[in-house]
Amino acid sequence: MGKVYIVGAGPGDPELLTLKALKVLKKADVVLYDRLVNKDILDNVKSDCKLVYVGKADGKHILEQDKINSLLYKFANEYEVVVRLKGGDPFVFGRGGEEAIFLKENGIQYEVIPGITSAIAVPIYAGVPITQRGLASSFVVLTGHGSKGVLPNIDWDALKGIDTIIFLMGVSNRVKIAQNLIKVGKSPKTPVIFIEKGTTQYQREIEATLKDVADGLIDVSPPAIFLIGEVVKLREKVKWLDNIQEIVV
Ligand code: SAH
């Protein structure tokens, strides 16, 4: 019986991979990877390593979770080192917890290797410090995508007191998200930013106000981080990346 490693691949830039993840990828016999994993990371595997794509598009599952679990079970019986590679961090909206529970229930040994989550790294590549003394003493990370694509249950009133609000999977429901935040008292002038394909050579940043988003004026495509908060204003002073091509190839 082999061992399964549930591994975070980081947000996009292949160099944002941990040494621990790299070490286990180099000895992997099989890698099951998701859509948001940068394919360059797969260059690190042995030549005879089996690569299996099990990606899911927003809401649309190419392989249902049950099928992924069955594959993990099958491969753990056939191989020694099985890597389950996920974008960002495996336990941040990555269903890593569900897979860990499945493995434990089935008596399969596993380890979890954390990854750098897009929720934190993507704002950094866009020059947004998510906390800043005097301006933001709290941040929250939420999903904007519930089951069947509708907004998940969110305590909007509680968000009023949070300084920096970070939505993952928030692109398709962005108008409703912005409207709800205004409804509970966030100023319509609050600065926001969408960062598409962050930490990759395709990174694109769109700055606006909460009102612009609520009015449906902002065009953006997934995957993107939707960040709301005064810290967006600090970009002018903090932005450190002029040409992403220079650091991400
Ligand atoms: N486990 C992942 C998140 C998976 S949910 C992590 O920790 O990063 C998928 C969502 O993450 C996307 O819809 C998007 O909101 C965000 N995301 C992941 N990679 C991203 C990237 N490179 N740029 C912008 N957003 C990203």
mmCIF file of C-alpha atoms and ligand atoms in Angstrom:
data_model
loop_
_atom_site.group_PDB
_atom_site.id
_atom_site.type_symbol
_atom_site.label_atom_id
_atom_site.label_comp_id
_atom_site.label_asym_id
_atom_site.label_seq_id
_atom_site.Cartn_x
_atom_site.Cartn_y
_atom_site.Cartn_z
ATOM 1 C CA MET A 1 0.000 0.000 0.000
ATOM 2 C CA GLY A 2 1.404 3.394 -1.009
ATOM 3 C CA LYS A 3 1.051 6.800 0.543
ATOM 4 C CA VAL A 4 -0.926 9.763 -0.757
ATOM 5 C CA TYR A 5 0.487 13.273 -0.526
ATOM 6 C CA ILE A 6 -2.101 16.050 -0.706
ATOM 7 C CA VAL A 7 0.059 18.888 -2.002
ATOM 8 C CA GLY A 8 -0.419 22.612 -2.593
ATOM 9 C CA ALA A 9 1.116 23.783 -5.877
ATOM 10 C CA GLY A 10 0.937 27.501 -5.092
ATOM 11 C CA PRO A 11 -1.019 30.150 -6.979
ATOM 12 C CA GLY A 12 0.548 30.080 -10.453
ATOM 13 C CA ASP A 13 4.179 31.216 -10.521
ATOM 14 C CA PRO A 14 5.911 27.809 -10.563
ATOM 15 C CA GLU A 15 8.628 29.113 -8.266
ATOM 16 C CA LEU A 16 6.073 29.628 -5.498
ATOM 17 C CA LEU A 17 6.277 25.928 -4.746
ATOM 18 C CA THR A 18 7.584 24.748 -1.374
ATOM 19 C CA LEU A 19 10.773 22.698 -1.143
ATOM 20 C CA LYS A 20 8.748 19.958 0.506
ATOM 21 C CA ALA A 21 6.328 19.834 -2.430
ATOM 22 C CA LEU A 22 9.198 19.739 -4.930
ATOM 23 C CA LYS A 23 10.856 16.885 -3.051
ATOM 24 C CA VAL A 24 7.733 14.739 -3.115
ATOM 25 C CA LEU A 25 6.973 15.571 -6.778
ATOM 26 C CA LYS A 26 10.431 14.327 -7.748
ATOM 27 C CA LYS A 27 9.715 10.900 -6.293
ATOM 28 C CA ALA A 28 6.048 10.650 -7.353
ATOM 29 C CA ASP A 29 4.883 7.554 -9.249
ATOM 30 C CA VAL A 30 1.588 9.195 -10.177
ATOM 31 C CA VAL A 31 0.294 12.789 -9.955
ATOM 32 C CA LEU A 32 -3.402 13.710 -10.045
ATOM 33 C CA TYR A 33 -3.569 17.430 -10.774
ATOM 34 C CA ASP A 34 -6.166 20.171 -10.988
ATOM 35 C CA ARG A 35 -6.935 22.839 -13.562
ATOM 36 C CA LEU A 36 -5.329 25.710 -11.658
ATOM 37 C CA VAL A 37 -1.981 23.946 -11.270
ATOM 38 C CA ASN A 38 0.671 25.569 -13.476
ATOM 39 C CA LYS A 39 1.680 22.811 -15.894
ATOM 40 C CA ASP A 40 5.356 23.858 -15.695
ATOM 41 C CA ILE A 41 5.398 22.392 -12.195
ATOM 42 C CA LEU A 42 4.796 18.974 -13.748
ATOM 43 C CA ASP A 43 8.214 19.191 -15.441
ATOM 44 C CA ASN A 44 9.685 18.221 -12.067
ATOM 45 C CA VAL A 45 8.409 14.638 -12.112
ATOM 46 C CA LYS A 46 10.325 11.485 -13.092
ATOM 47 C CA SER A 47 10.122 10.479 -16.751
ATOM 48 C CA ASP A 48 8.002 7.410 -15.951
ATOM 49 C CA CYS A 49 5.599 9.245 -13.630
ATOM 50 C CA LYS A 50 1.951 8.906 -14.637
ATOM 51 C CA LEU A 51 0.123 12.260 -14.962
ATOM 52 C CA VAL A 52 -3.649 12.312 -14.531
ATOM 53 C CA TYR A 53 -5.720 15.453 -15.089
ATOM 54 C CA VAL A 54 -8.738 15.603 -12.777
ATOM 55 C CA GLY A 55 -9.503 19.304 -13.144
ATOM 56 C CA LYS A 56 -12.805 20.889 -12.371
ATOM 57 C CA ALA A 57 -13.997 24.090 -13.979
ATOM 58 C CA ASP A 58 -15.991 26.510 -11.759
ATOM 59 C CA GLY A 59 -19.029 24.422 -10.885
ATOM 60 C CA LYS A 60 -18.524 22.008 -13.781
ATOM 61 C CA HIS A 61 -16.830 18.890 -12.555
ATOM 62 C CA ILE A 62 -14.821 17.044 -15.166
ATOM 63 C CA LEU A 63 -14.454 14.225 -12.700
ATOM 64 C CA GLU A 64 -16.816 14.140 -9.756
ATOM 65 C CA GLN A 65 -15.204 14.083 -6.328
ATOM 66 C CA ASP A 66 -16.274 10.447 -5.831
ATOM 67 C CA LYS A 67 -14.392 9.448 -8.948
ATOM 68 C CA ILE A 68 -11.302 11.305 -7.769
ATOM 69 C CA ASN A 69 -11.548 9.482 -4.440
ATOM 70 C CA SER A 70 -11.816 6.115 -6.215
ATOM 71 C CA LEU A 71 -8.749 6.951 -8.288
ATOM 72 C CA LEU A 72 -6.810 7.869 -5.143
ATOM 73 C CA TYR A 73 -7.807 4.534 -3.646
ATOM 74 C CA LYS A 74 -6.837 2.598 -6.760
ATOM 75 C CA PHE A 75 -3.484 4.354 -7.198
ATOM 76 C CA ALA A 76 -2.623 4.005 -3.496
ATOM 77 C CA ASN A 77 -2.961 0.250 -4.027
ATOM 78 C CA GLU A 78 -0.871 0.238 -7.199
ATOM 79 C CA TYR A 79 1.891 2.755 -6.496
ATOM 80 C CA GLU A 80 4.152 3.811 -3.670
ATOM 81 C CA VAL A 81 4.064 7.608 -3.986
ATOM 82 C CA VAL A 82 0.770 9.140 -5.059
ATOM 83 C CA VAL A 83 0.603 12.951 -5.298
ATOM 84 C CA ARG A 84 -2.687 14.814 -5.294
ATOM 85 C CA LEU A 85 -1.641 18.258 -6.550
ATOM 86 C CA LYS A 86 -3.958 21.225 -6.052
ATOM 87 C CA GLY A 87 -3.756 24.917 -6.895
ATOM 88 C CA GLY A 88 -2.806 27.235 -4.029
ATOM 89 C CA ASP A 89 -3.274 25.558 -0.678
ATOM 90 C CA PRO A 90 -5.130 22.226 -0.619
ATOM 91 C CA PHE A 91 -7.276 23.126 2.403
ATOM 92 C CA VAL A 92 -8.314 26.609 1.217
ATOM 93 C CA PHE A 93 -11.422 25.949 -0.869
ATOM 94 C CA GLY A 94 -9.567 23.003 -2.331
ATOM 95 C CA ARG A 95 -11.558 20.064 -1.007
ATOM 96 C CA GLY A 96 -8.342 18.690 0.480
ATOM 97 C CA GLY A 97 -10.151 18.064 3.742
ATOM 98 C CA GLU A 98 -12.748 15.870 2.028
ATOM 99 C CA GLU A 99 -10.019 13.803 0.400
ATOM 100 C CA ALA A 100 -8.139 13.474 3.692
ATOM 101 C CA ILE A 101 -11.290 12.183 5.414
ATOM 102 C CA PHE A 102 -11.879 9.702 2.604
ATOM 103 C CA LEU A 103 -8.294 8.427 2.816
ATOM 104 C CA LYS A 104 -8.433 8.044 6.594
ATOM 105 C CA GLU A 105 -11.763 6.217 6.433
ATOM 106 C CA ASN A 106 -10.243 3.822 3.925
ATOM 107 C CA GLY A 107 -7.083 3.178 5.913
ATOM 108 C CA ILE A 108 -4.789 4.887 3.403
ATOM 109 C CA GLN A 109 -1.777 6.767 4.795
ATOM 110 C CA TYR A 110 -1.434 10.372 3.768
ATOM 111 C CA GLU A 111 0.450 13.608 4.361
ATOM 112 C CA VAL A 112 -0.666 17.146 3.621
ATOM 113 C CA ILE A 113 1.838 19.668 2.259
ATOM 114 C CA PRO A 114 0.484 23.232 2.530
ATOM 115 C CA GLY A 115 0.769 25.571 -0.437
ATOM 116 C CA ILE A 116 0.898 29.329 -0.888
ATOM 117 C CA THR A 117 -2.725 30.317 -1.310
ATOM 118 C CA SER A 118 -3.838 32.653 -4.107
ATOM 119 C CA ALA A 119 -5.897 34.534 -1.505
ATOM 120 C CA ILE A 120 -2.690 36.004 -0.077
ATOM 121 C CA ALA A 121 -0.098 35.712 -2.859
ATOM 122 C CA VAL A 122 -2.129 37.199 -5.713
ATOM 123 C CA PRO A 123 -2.806 40.515 -3.899
ATOM 124 C CA ILE A 124 0.917 40.672 -3.081
ATOM 125 C CA TYR A 125 1.853 40.356 -6.785
ATOM 126 C CA ALA A 126 -0.591 43.193 -7.471
ATOM 127 C CA GLY A 127 1.011 45.393 -4.802
ATOM 128 C CA VAL A 128 -1.836 45.219 -2.280
ATOM 129 C CA PRO A 129 -0.823 44.629 1.353
ATOM 130 C CA ILE A 130 -3.906 42.964 2.815
ATOM 131 C CA THR A 131 -3.254 44.348 6.302
ATOM 132 C CA GLN A 132 -1.630 47.670 7.083
ATOM 133 C CA ARG A 133 -1.221 49.285 10.477
ATOM 134 C CA GLY A 134 -3.792 52.034 10.851
ATOM 135 C CA LEU A 135 -5.780 51.040 7.760
ATOM 136 C CA ALA A 136 -6.656 47.359 7.968
ATOM 137 C CA SER A 137 -6.459 45.217 11.067
ATOM 138 C CA SER A 138 -8.597 42.359 9.775
ATOM 139 C CA PHE A 139 -9.105 40.341 6.633
ATOM 140 C CA VAL A 140 -11.439 37.565 5.646
ATOM 141 C CA VAL A 141 -11.359 35.042 2.801
ATOM 142 C CA LEU A 142 -14.687 33.815 1.433
ATOM 143 C CA THR A 143 -16.045 31.868 -1.482
ATOM 144 C CA GLY A 144 -18.473 33.684 -3.769
ATOM 145 C CA HIS A 145 -19.697 30.463 -5.293
ATOM 146 C CA GLY A 146 -22.141 28.203 -3.492
ATOM 147 C CA SER A 147 -23.588 24.979 -4.781
ATOM 148 C CA LYS A 148 -25.187 25.348 -8.238
ATOM 149 C CA GLY A 149 -23.399 28.679 -8.686
ATOM 150 C CA VAL A 150 -25.639 30.753 -6.420
ATOM 151 C CA LEU A 151 -24.182 32.921 -3.674
ATOM 152 C CA PRO A 152 -23.348 30.848 -0.603
ATOM 153 C CA ASN A 153 -24.833 31.690 2.789
ATOM 154 C CA ILE A 154 -22.862 34.677 4.022
ATOM 155 C CA ASP A 155 -23.383 36.782 7.155
ATOM 156 C CA TRP A 156 -23.197 40.092 5.273
ATOM 157 C CA ASP A 157 -23.682 42.166 8.443
ATOM 158 C CA ALA A 158 -20.581 40.612 9.939
ATOM 159 C CA LEU A 159 -18.569 41.692 6.889
ATOM 160 C CA LYS A 160 -19.318 45.342 7.528
ATOM 161 C CA GLY A 161 -16.708 45.436 10.283
ATOM 162 C CA ILE A 162 -13.981 43.618 8.325
ATOM 163 C CA ASP A 163 -11.376 45.884 6.727
ATOM 164 C CA THR A 164 -10.177 43.712 3.832
ATOM 165 C CA ILE A 165 -12.578 41.272 2.180
ATOM 166 C CA ILE A 166 -11.163 38.706 -0.232
ATOM 167 C CA PHE A 167 -13.472 36.637 -2.434
ATOM 168 C CA LEU A 168 -12.296 33.539 -4.248
ATOM 169 C CA MET A 169 -14.596 32.238 -6.977
ATOM 170 C CA GLY A 170 -16.370 35.590 -6.808
ATOM 171 C CA VAL A 171 -16.370 36.577 -10.475
ATOM 172 C CA SER A 172 -19.781 35.320 -11.575
ATOM 173 C CA ASN A 173 -21.593 36.697 -8.507
ATOM 174 C CA ARG A 174 -19.604 39.956 -8.311
ATOM 175 C CA VAL A 175 -22.594 42.257 -8.878
ATOM 176 C CA LYS A 176 -24.639 40.642 -6.090
ATOM 177 C CA ILE A 177 -21.643 40.588 -3.763
ATOM 178 C CA ALA A 178 -21.049 44.321 -4.249
ATOM 179 C CA GLN A 179 -24.758 45.131 -3.876
ATOM 180 C CA ASN A 180 -24.978 43.158 -0.632
ATOM 181 C CA LEU A 181 -21.923 44.871 0.832
ATOM 182 C CA ILE A 182 -23.371 48.299 0.032
ATOM 183 C CA LYS A 183 -26.701 47.236 1.523
ATOM 184 C CA VAL A 184 -25.092 46.437 4.904
ATOM 185 C CA GLY A 185 -23.294 49.764 4.995
ATOM 186 C CA LYS A 186 -19.974 49.477 3.167
ATOM 187 C CA SER A 187 -19.342 52.763 1.396
ATOM 188 C CA PRO A 188 -20.031 52.612 -2.362
ATOM 189 C CA LYS A 189 -16.721 54.457 -2.746
ATOM 190 C CA THR A 190 -14.738 51.625 -1.179
ATOM 191 C CA PRO A 191 -11.888 50.766 -3.559
ATOM 192 C CA VAL A 192 -11.814 47.252 -4.991
ATOM 193 C CA ILE A 193 -9.516 45.272 -7.233
ATOM 194 C CA PHE A 194 -9.923 42.198 -9.388
ATOM 195 C CA ILE A 195 -6.727 40.330 -10.140
ATOM 196 C CA GLU A 196 -7.031 37.785 -12.964
ATOM 197 C CA LYS A 197 -4.592 34.896 -13.353
ATOM 198 C CA GLY A 198 -2.393 36.313 -10.620
ATOM 199 C CA THR A 199 1.315 35.437 -10.351
ATOM 200 C CA THR A 200 1.348 34.189 -13.957
ATOM 201 C CA GLN A 201 2.531 35.997 -17.098
ATOM 202 C CA TYR A 202 -1.152 36.694 -17.860
ATOM 203 C CA GLN A 203 -1.828 38.598 -14.622
ATOM 204 C CA ARG A 204 -4.269 41.475 -15.173
ATOM 205 C CA GLU A 205 -5.464 43.980 -12.592
ATOM 206 C CA ILE A 206 -8.703 45.961 -12.668
ATOM 207 C CA GLU A 207 -9.258 48.673 -10.055
ATOM 208 C CA ALA A 208 -12.717 50.105 -9.443
ATOM 209 C CA THR A 209 -15.120 51.086 -6.676
ATOM 210 C CA LEU A 210 -17.716 48.931 -4.994
ATOM 211 C CA LYS A 211 -20.399 50.984 -6.765
ATOM 212 C CA ASP A 212 -18.891 50.303 -10.228
ATOM 213 C CA VAL A 213 -19.101 46.584 -9.525
ATOM 214 C CA ALA A 214 -22.650 46.827 -8.096
ATOM 215 C CA ASP A 215 -23.676 48.694 -11.272
ATOM 216 C CA GLY A 216 -22.362 45.878 -13.451
ATOM 217 C CA LEU A 217 -19.652 48.008 -15.070
ATOM 218 C CA ILE A 218 -16.724 45.677 -14.534
ATOM 219 C CA ASP A 219 -15.669 43.005 -17.018
ATOM 220 C CA VAL A 220 -13.505 40.267 -15.580
ATOM 221 C CA SER A 221 -12.826 36.580 -16.201
ATOM 222 C CA PRO A 222 -12.007 33.764 -13.811
ATOM 223 C CA PRO A 223 -9.806 32.756 -12.163
ATOM 224 C CA ALA A 224 -9.632 36.032 -10.287
ATOM 225 C CA ILE A 225 -9.355 37.392 -6.778
ATOM 226 C CA PHE A 226 -11.981 40.021 -5.891
ATOM 227 C CA LEU A 227 -10.573 42.155 -3.071
ATOM 228 C CA ILE A 228 -12.509 44.928 -1.337
ATOM 229 C CA GLY A 229 -10.893 47.410 1.043
ATOM 230 C CA GLU A 230 -9.057 50.684 1.597
ATOM 231 C CA VAL A 231 -5.716 48.865 1.293
ATOM 232 C CA VAL A 232 -6.203 48.899 -2.501
ATOM 233 C CA LYS A 233 -5.256 52.596 -2.348
ATOM 234 C CA LEU A 234 -1.794 51.650 -1.114
ATOM 235 C CA ARG A 235 -0.946 50.132 -4.491
ATOM 236 C CA GLU A 236 0.422 53.430 -5.726
ATOM 237 C CA LYS A 237 3.056 53.297 -3.015
ATOM 238 C CA VAL A 238 3.586 49.559 -2.686
ATOM 239 C CA LYS A 239 3.436 48.208 -6.244
ATOM 240 C CA TRP A 240 6.736 46.482 -6.894
ATOM 241 C CA LEU A 241 6.057 44.527 -10.069
ATOM 242 C CA ASP A 242 6.151 46.527 -13.324
ATOM 243 C CA ASN A 243 6.639 43.703 -15.730
ATOM 244 C CA ILE A 244 5.575 40.287 -14.548
ATOM 245 C CA GLN A 245 7.440 38.637 -17.452
ATOM 246 C CA GLU A 246 10.677 39.617 -15.763
ATOM 247 C CA ILE A 247 9.995 37.395 -12.781
ATOM 248 C CA VAL A 248 7.593 34.756 -14.132
ATOM 249 C CA VAL A 249 8.642 32.899 -17.258
HETATM 250 N N1 SAH B 1 -6.936 26.240 -3.133
HETATM 251 C C1 SAH B 1 -6.847 27.434 -3.942
HETATM 252 C C2 SAH B 1 -8.207 28.041 -4.210
HETATM 253 C C3 SAH B 1 -9.131 27.147 -5.018
HETATM 254 S S1 SAH B 1 -10.662 27.911 -5.386
HETATM 255 C C4 SAH B 1 -5.913 28.437 -3.274
HETATM 256 O O1 SAH B 1 -5.557 28.275 -2.099
HETATM 257 O O2 SAH B 1 -5.489 29.382 -3.962
HETATM 258 C C5 SAH B 1 -10.346 28.612 -6.975
HETATM 259 C C6 SAH B 1 -10.337 30.117 -6.899
HETATM 260 O O3 SAH B 1 -9.077 30.581 -6.402
HETATM 261 C C7 SAH B 1 -10.480 30.826 -8.231
HETATM 262 O O4 SAH B 1 -11.829 30.915 -8.629
HETATM 263 C C8 SAH B 1 -9.889 32.185 -7.913
HETATM 264 O O5 SAH B 1 -10.787 32.995 -7.202
HETATM 265 C C9 SAH B 1 -8.755 31.815 -6.989
HETATM 266 N N2 SAH B 1 -7.482 31.673 -7.716
HETATM 267 C C10 SAH B 1 -6.706 30.578 -7.781
HETATM 268 N N3 SAH B 1 -5.595 30.822 -8.502
HETATM 269 C C11 SAH B 1 -5.662 32.116 -8.885
HETATM 270 C C12 SAH B 1 -4.821 32.982 -9.639
HETATM 271 N N4 SAH B 1 -3.650 32.562 -10.142
HETATM 272 N N5 SAH B 1 -5.219 34.248 -9.836
HETATM 273 C C13 SAH B 1 -6.381 34.702 -9.328
HETATM 274 N N6 SAH B 1 -7.219 33.940 -8.619
HETATM 275 C C14 SAH B 1 -6.859 32.663 -8.380
#
